Amino acid sequence: MNIDHKLIQIKKAYGQFKNPSAAVDENNIQWKTILEICQNLSKDASILDAGCGDGRYVKALNKIGFTSVIGVDLFDEIADNSINYQKADVSNLPFGHQKFDFIYSISVINYTDDFQSTLSKWMNLLKPEGFIFISGHNKYSIYSFIRVIKKEAFAQKFPHLKHINFYNPVKISNYLKTIGLKIYVKDGFFITWIDKILSNRVSSNFLNKYTPKYLKFNFGYHFIIVARKSKVE
């Protein structure tokens, strides 16, 4: 996909669903997962936010003391110039071999044309014993089903969905294992329409608390995968 065309699509998606002035939601399971991984890292660990959007996660990590966090995305620049930001395509990153202790990517893998190629390149960028955290829209969730209908039947009304891909998290997890990573977490989470309408988390929290992980992983709104590279390649 042409990078400029991809940028247009991502800008539309991000502008539609994100408040650029918002901070990280402390109750967000993705943020909690990042913090859990960071407990294994030193404050000067090299960390990459692959598809950082407005940079809120980078800024939040800086705030708690992590000094070497880089955010990349397709925008020429982002509003918050206090963070370390670089324009780059997550599928073709301009960094050297074994650069990072931790790579995380939130809701970005769906915008890659070939997740296997992208993950292989991230694997190359990861230091021995480094971590990868990936979350994304689940191929088999009701939300993704609705988005596929919008994408196919109402393309002009929902242009931000044109190049999005809905991947099977099992295939992503299995592929990570084939390229030498050990899977530590396979989970997911739900967001319900009731909560969206009422602007609360009651029904989502209930589902996420009592639904088995394998169901959230396979059918939740988002899947979550945490993997780690071995000591030696």
mmCIF file of C-alpha atoms in Angstrom:
data_model
loop_
_atom_site.group_PDB
_atom_site.id
_atom_site.type_symbol
_atom_site.label_atom_id
_atom_site.label_comp_id
_atom_site.label_asym_id
_atom_site.label_seq_id
_atom_site.Cartn_x
_atom_site.Cartn_y
_atom_site.Cartn_z
ATOM 1 C CA MET A 1 0.000 0.000 0.000
ATOM 2 C CA ASN A 2 1.235 3.491 -0.807
ATOM 3 C CA ILE A 3 2.438 5.073 2.450
ATOM 4 C CA ASP A 4 0.724 8.425 1.751
ATOM 5 C CA HIS A 5 -2.573 6.695 1.125
ATOM 6 C CA LYS A 6 -2.154 4.644 4.290
ATOM 7 C CA LEU A 7 -1.463 7.839 6.228
ATOM 8 C CA ILE A 8 -4.730 9.359 5.040
ATOM 9 C CA GLN A 9 -6.644 6.301 6.228
ATOM 10 C CA ILE A 10 -4.937 6.196 9.625
ATOM 11 C CA LYS A 11 -5.430 9.916 10.200
ATOM 12 C CA LYS A 12 -9.137 9.509 9.554
ATOM 13 C CA ALA A 13 -9.382 6.534 11.884
ATOM 14 C CA TYR A 14 -7.383 8.187 14.624
ATOM 15 C CA GLY A 15 -9.196 11.502 14.336
ATOM 16 C CA GLN A 16 -12.557 9.788 14.531
ATOM 17 C CA PHE A 17 -11.917 7.729 17.659
ATOM 18 C CA LYS A 18 -9.240 9.549 19.693
ATOM 19 C CA ASN A 19 -9.295 12.711 21.761
ATOM 20 C CA PRO A 20 -5.832 14.195 21.109
ATOM 21 C CA SER A 21 -5.740 15.899 24.510
ATOM 22 C CA ALA A 22 -6.633 12.766 26.501
ATOM 23 C CA ALA A 23 -4.156 11.046 28.798
ATOM 24 C CA VAL A 24 -3.654 7.305 29.141
ATOM 25 C CA ASP A 25 -6.593 5.604 30.825
ATOM 26 C CA GLU A 26 -5.132 4.106 34.004
ATOM 27 C CA ASN A 27 -7.769 1.327 33.919
ATOM 28 C CA ASN A 28 -6.973 0.356 30.337
ATOM 29 C CA ILE A 29 -5.884 -3.295 30.246
ATOM 30 C CA GLN A 30 -3.372 -2.462 27.526
ATOM 31 C CA TRP A 31 -1.677 0.138 29.724
ATOM 32 C CA LYS A 32 -1.743 -2.249 32.689
ATOM 33 C CA THR A 33 -0.070 -4.905 30.525
ATOM 34 C CA ILE A 34 2.641 -2.460 29.448
ATOM 35 C CA LEU A 35 3.300 -1.589 33.096
ATOM 36 C CA GLU A 36 3.545 -5.277 34.036
ATOM 37 C CA ILE A 37 6.166 -5.835 31.341
ATOM 38 C CA CYS A 38 8.052 -2.707 32.395
ATOM 39 C CA GLN A 39 8.494 -4.163 35.869
ATOM 40 C CA ASN A 40 11.085 -6.464 34.248
ATOM 41 C CA LEU A 41 12.999 -3.564 32.695
ATOM 42 C CA SER A 42 15.435 -0.934 33.884
ATOM 43 C CA LYS A 43 14.462 2.713 33.560
ATOM 44 C CA ASP A 44 16.966 3.174 30.732
ATOM 45 C CA ALA A 45 15.616 0.216 28.730
ATOM 46 C CA SER A 46 15.177 0.899 25.021
ATOM 47 C CA ILE A 47 11.439 0.874 24.274
ATOM 48 C CA LEU A 48 9.576 1.299 20.977
ATOM 49 C CA ASP A 49 5.940 2.355 20.595
ATOM 50 C CA ALA A 50 5.214 1.014 17.109
ATOM 51 C CA GLY A 51 2.337 3.186 15.937
ATOM 52 C CA CYS A 52 2.245 5.721 18.758
ATOM 53 C CA GLY A 53 -0.610 7.938 17.515
ATOM 54 C CA ASP A 54 -0.555 11.103 19.601
ATOM 55 C CA GLY A 55 2.200 9.714 21.810
ATOM 56 C CA ARG A 56 0.182 9.382 25.006
ATOM 57 C CA TYR A 57 1.759 6.042 25.982
ATOM 58 C CA VAL A 58 5.274 7.324 25.323
ATOM 59 C CA LYS A 59 4.562 10.371 27.479
ATOM 60 C CA ALA A 60 3.091 8.215 30.245
ATOM 61 C CA LEU A 61 6.191 6.002 30.292
ATOM 62 C CA ASN A 62 8.429 9.067 30.363
ATOM 63 C CA LYS A 63 6.408 10.367 33.298
ATOM 64 C CA ILE A 64 7.150 7.272 35.387
ATOM 65 C CA GLY A 65 10.846 7.419 34.679
ATOM 66 C CA PHE A 66 11.593 5.538 31.442
ATOM 67 C CA THR A 67 14.164 7.614 29.598
ATOM 68 C CA SER A 68 14.626 5.836 26.266
ATOM 69 C CA VAL A 69 11.193 5.489 24.702
ATOM 70 C CA ILE A 70 10.708 6.170 20.988
ATOM 71 C CA GLY A 71 7.346 6.603 19.303
ATOM 72 C CA VAL A 72 6.917 6.064 15.572
ATOM 73 C CA ASP A 73 3.979 6.677 13.285
ATOM 74 C CA LEU A 74 3.236 7.970 9.801
ATOM 75 C CA PHE A 75 2.511 11.572 10.761
ATOM 76 C CA ASP A 76 5.060 14.248 9.843
ATOM 77 C CA GLU A 77 4.853 15.461 13.421
ATOM 78 C CA ILE A 78 2.639 15.123 16.492
ATOM 79 C CA ALA A 79 1.262 17.806 18.756
ATOM 80 C CA ASP A 80 3.344 16.848 21.802
ATOM 81 C CA ASN A 81 6.941 17.729 20.943
ATOM 82 C CA SER A 82 8.188 16.761 24.410
ATOM 83 C CA ILE A 83 8.484 13.097 23.448
ATOM 84 C CA ASN A 84 10.979 11.305 21.235
ATOM 85 C CA TYR A 85 9.042 10.882 17.986
ATOM 86 C CA GLN A 86 10.138 9.704 14.550
ATOM 87 C CA LYS A 87 8.132 9.374 11.362
ATOM 88 C CA ALA A 88 8.320 5.787 10.139
ATOM 89 C CA ASP A 89 6.219 2.929 8.791
ATOM 90 C CA VAL A 90 5.927 0.168 11.423
ATOM 91 C CA SER A 91 6.391 -2.416 8.667
ATOM 92 C CA ASN A 92 9.711 -0.897 7.604
ATOM 93 C CA LEU A 93 11.398 0.594 10.666
ATOM 94 C CA PRO A 94 14.749 2.428 10.332
ATOM 95 C CA PHE A 95 16.475 0.863 13.346
ATOM 96 C CA GLY A 96 19.378 -1.523 13.730
ATOM 97 C CA HIS A 97 19.522 -5.179 14.710
ATOM 98 C CA GLN A 98 18.690 -5.900 18.376
ATOM 99 C CA LYS A 99 17.927 -2.275 19.191
ATOM 100 C CA PHE A 100 15.036 -2.647 21.665
ATOM 101 C CA ASP A 101 14.334 -4.283 25.009
ATOM 102 C CA PHE A 102 10.586 -3.885 24.543
ATOM 103 C CA ILE A 103 8.363 -3.264 21.519
ATOM 104 C CA TYR A 104 4.676 -2.609 22.019
ATOM 105 C CA SER A 105 2.026 -1.941 19.403
ATOM 106 C CA ILE A 106 -1.562 -1.061 20.236
ATOM 107 C CA SER A 107 -4.282 -1.432 17.576
ATOM 108 C CA VAL A 108 -1.722 -1.140 14.781
ATOM 109 C CA ILE A 109 -1.157 -4.671 13.490
ATOM 110 C CA ASN A 110 -4.518 -4.435 11.690
ATOM 111 C CA TYR A 111 -3.090 -1.669 9.491
ATOM 112 C CA THR A 112 -0.246 -3.835 8.213
ATOM 113 C CA ASP A 113 -0.607 -5.620 4.895
ATOM 114 C CA ASP A 114 1.467 -8.622 5.976
ATOM 115 C CA PHE A 115 1.610 -9.288 9.705
ATOM 116 C CA GLN A 116 4.196 -12.056 9.294
ATOM 117 C CA SER A 117 6.680 -9.803 7.528
ATOM 118 C CA THR A 118 6.118 -7.034 10.084
ATOM 119 C CA LEU A 119 6.544 -9.326 13.089
ATOM 120 C CA SER A 120 9.700 -10.865 11.624
ATOM 121 C CA LYS A 121 11.223 -7.403 11.335
ATOM 122 C CA TRP A 122 10.222 -6.567 14.910
ATOM 123 C CA MET A 123 11.814 -9.809 16.035
ATOM 124 C CA ASN A 124 15.058 -8.693 14.391
ATOM 125 C CA LEU A 125 14.903 -5.380 16.259
ATOM 126 C CA LEU A 126 14.420 -7.073 19.621
ATOM 127 C CA LYS A 127 17.327 -7.770 21.956
ATOM 128 C CA PRO A 128 17.713 -11.259 23.463
ATOM 129 C CA GLU A 129 15.168 -11.669 26.281
ATOM 130 C CA GLY A 130 13.274 -8.645 24.950
ATOM 131 C CA PHE A 131 9.486 -8.400 25.083
ATOM 132 C CA ILE A 132 6.817 -7.817 22.448
ATOM 133 C CA PHE A 133 3.277 -6.751 23.310
ATOM 134 C CA ILE A 134 0.639 -6.680 20.571
ATOM 135 C CA SER A 135 -3.038 -5.841 20.712
ATOM 136 C CA GLY A 136 -5.471 -5.587 17.851
ATOM 137 C CA HIS A 137 -8.995 -5.999 16.609
ATOM 138 C CA ASN A 138 -10.036 -9.620 16.769
ATOM 139 C CA LYS A 139 -11.064 -11.168 13.474
ATOM 140 C CA TYR A 140 -13.919 -13.087 15.098
ATOM 141 C CA SER A 141 -15.463 -10.383 17.277
ATOM 142 C CA ILE A 142 -18.899 -8.950 16.569
ATOM 143 C CA TYR A 143 -17.253 -5.528 16.201
ATOM 144 C CA SER A 144 -14.981 -6.767 13.434
ATOM 145 C CA PHE A 145 -17.922 -8.437 11.716
ATOM 146 C CA ILE A 146 -19.775 -5.114 11.708
ATOM 147 C CA ARG A 147 -16.690 -3.305 10.434
ATOM 148 C CA VAL A 148 -16.296 -5.794 7.586
ATOM 149 C CA ILE A 149 -19.865 -5.068 6.531
ATOM 150 C CA LYS A 150 -19.180 -1.327 6.699
ATOM 151 C CA LYS A 151 -15.938 -1.796 4.769
ATOM 152 C CA GLU A 152 -17.501 -3.869 1.997
ATOM 153 C CA ALA A 153 -20.969 -2.345 1.698
ATOM 154 C CA PHE A 154 -20.443 1.273 2.731
ATOM 155 C CA ALA A 155 -16.878 1.988 1.657
ATOM 156 C CA GLN A 156 -17.429 5.667 0.844
ATOM 157 C CA LYS A 157 -18.982 6.376 4.227
ATOM 158 C CA PHE A 158 -16.219 4.593 6.168
ATOM 159 C CA PRO A 159 -12.997 5.266 4.221
ATOM 160 C CA HIS A 160 -10.807 4.660 7.299
ATOM 161 C CA LEU A 161 -11.715 0.955 7.077
ATOM 162 C CA LYS A 162 -10.551 0.555 3.485
ATOM 163 C CA HIS A 163 -7.161 -0.973 4.240
ATOM 164 C CA ILE A 164 -7.731 -2.448 7.673
ATOM 165 C CA ASN A 165 -7.173 -6.198 8.066
ATOM 166 C CA PHE A 166 -8.777 -8.351 10.744
ATOM 167 C CA TYR A 167 -6.344 -11.085 11.731
ATOM 168 C CA ASN A 168 -6.851 -14.318 13.595
ATOM 169 C CA PRO A 169 -4.976 -13.926 16.933
ATOM 170 C CA VAL A 170 -4.252 -17.670 17.028
ATOM 171 C CA LYS A 171 -2.330 -17.366 13.758
ATOM 172 C CA ILE A 172 -0.400 -14.370 15.098
ATOM 173 C CA SER A 173 0.445 -16.225 18.301
ATOM 174 C CA ASN A 174 1.515 -19.344 16.409
ATOM 175 C CA TYR A 175 3.658 -17.300 14.045
ATOM 176 C CA LEU A 176 5.439 -15.589 16.941
ATOM 177 C CA LYS A 177 6.330 -19.032 18.242
ATOM 178 C CA THR A 178 7.672 -20.159 14.855
ATOM 179 C CA ILE A 179 10.097 -17.210 14.745
ATOM 180 C CA GLY A 180 11.460 -17.982 18.192
ATOM 181 C CA LEU A 181 9.389 -16.133 20.755
ATOM 182 C CA LYS A 182 7.795 -17.667 23.832
ATOM 183 C CA ILE A 183 4.187 -16.686 24.479
ATOM 184 C CA TYR A 184 3.502 -15.524 28.035
ATOM 185 C CA VAL A 185 0.046 -13.960 27.744
ATOM 186 C CA LYS A 186 -2.918 -14.656 25.473
ATOM 187 C CA ASP A 187 -5.870 -12.573 26.578
ATOM 188 C CA GLY A 188 -8.341 -10.013 25.325
ATOM 189 C CA PHE A 189 -11.079 -7.664 26.382
ATOM 190 C CA PHE A 190 -14.610 -6.647 25.527
ATOM 191 C CA ILE A 191 -16.195 -3.242 25.055
ATOM 192 C CA THR A 192 -19.989 -3.376 24.981
ATOM 193 C CA TRP A 193 -22.488 -1.152 23.238
ATOM 194 C CA ILE A 194 -24.214 -0.551 26.572
ATOM 195 C CA ASP A 195 -21.064 0.990 27.976
ATOM 196 C CA LYS A 196 -20.591 3.130 24.881
ATOM 197 C CA ILE A 197 -24.133 4.471 25.194
ATOM 198 C CA LEU A 198 -23.982 5.057 28.956
ATOM 199 C CA SER A 199 -20.295 6.125 28.992
ATOM 200 C CA ASN A 200 -19.386 3.709 31.767
ATOM 201 C CA ARG A 201 -17.622 0.359 32.103
ATOM 202 C CA VAL A 202 -20.130 -1.685 34.060
ATOM 203 C CA SER A 203 -21.064 -4.340 31.502
ATOM 204 C CA SER A 204 -17.563 -4.480 29.958
ATOM 205 C CA ASN A 205 -15.951 -4.895 33.365
ATOM 206 C CA PHE A 206 -18.374 -7.709 34.173
ATOM 207 C CA LEU A 207 -17.607 -9.535 30.923
ATOM 208 C CA ASN A 208 -13.862 -9.054 31.257
ATOM 209 C CA LYS A 209 -13.855 -10.271 34.844
ATOM 210 C CA TYR A 210 -15.884 -13.442 34.347
ATOM 211 C CA THR A 211 -15.149 -14.491 30.760
ATOM 212 C CA PRO A 212 -12.359 -17.110 30.396
ATOM 213 C CA LYS A 213 -9.180 -15.793 28.799
ATOM 214 C CA TYR A 214 -9.372 -18.110 25.805
ATOM 215 C CA LEU A 215 -12.802 -16.696 24.907
ATOM 216 C CA LYS A 216 -11.599 -13.116 25.286
ATOM 217 C CA PHE A 217 -8.530 -13.960 23.230
ATOM 218 C CA ASN A 218 -10.465 -15.574 20.409
ATOM 219 C CA PHE A 219 -13.656 -13.490 20.365
ATOM 220 C CA GLY A 220 -13.082 -10.283 22.346
ATOM 221 C CA TYR A 221 -13.119 -6.770 20.967
ATOM 222 C CA HIS A 222 -9.303 -6.807 21.159
ATOM 223 C CA PHE A 223 -6.819 -9.629 21.553
ATOM 224 C CA ILE A 224 -3.664 -9.239 23.646
ATOM 225 C CA ILE A 225 -0.401 -11.122 23.178
ATOM 226 C CA VAL A 226 2.787 -10.856 25.228
ATOM 227 C CA ALA A 227 5.834 -12.736 23.960
ATOM 228 C CA ARG A 228 9.522 -12.831 24.806
ATOM 229 C CA LYS A 229 12.626 -13.552 22.800
ATOM 230 C CA SER A 230 15.016 -16.235 23.997
ATOM 231 C CA LYS A 231 18.452 -15.477 25.435
ATOM 232 C CA VAL A 232 20.172 -16.511 22.221
ATOM 233 C CA GLU A 233 18.941 -16.596 18.643
#
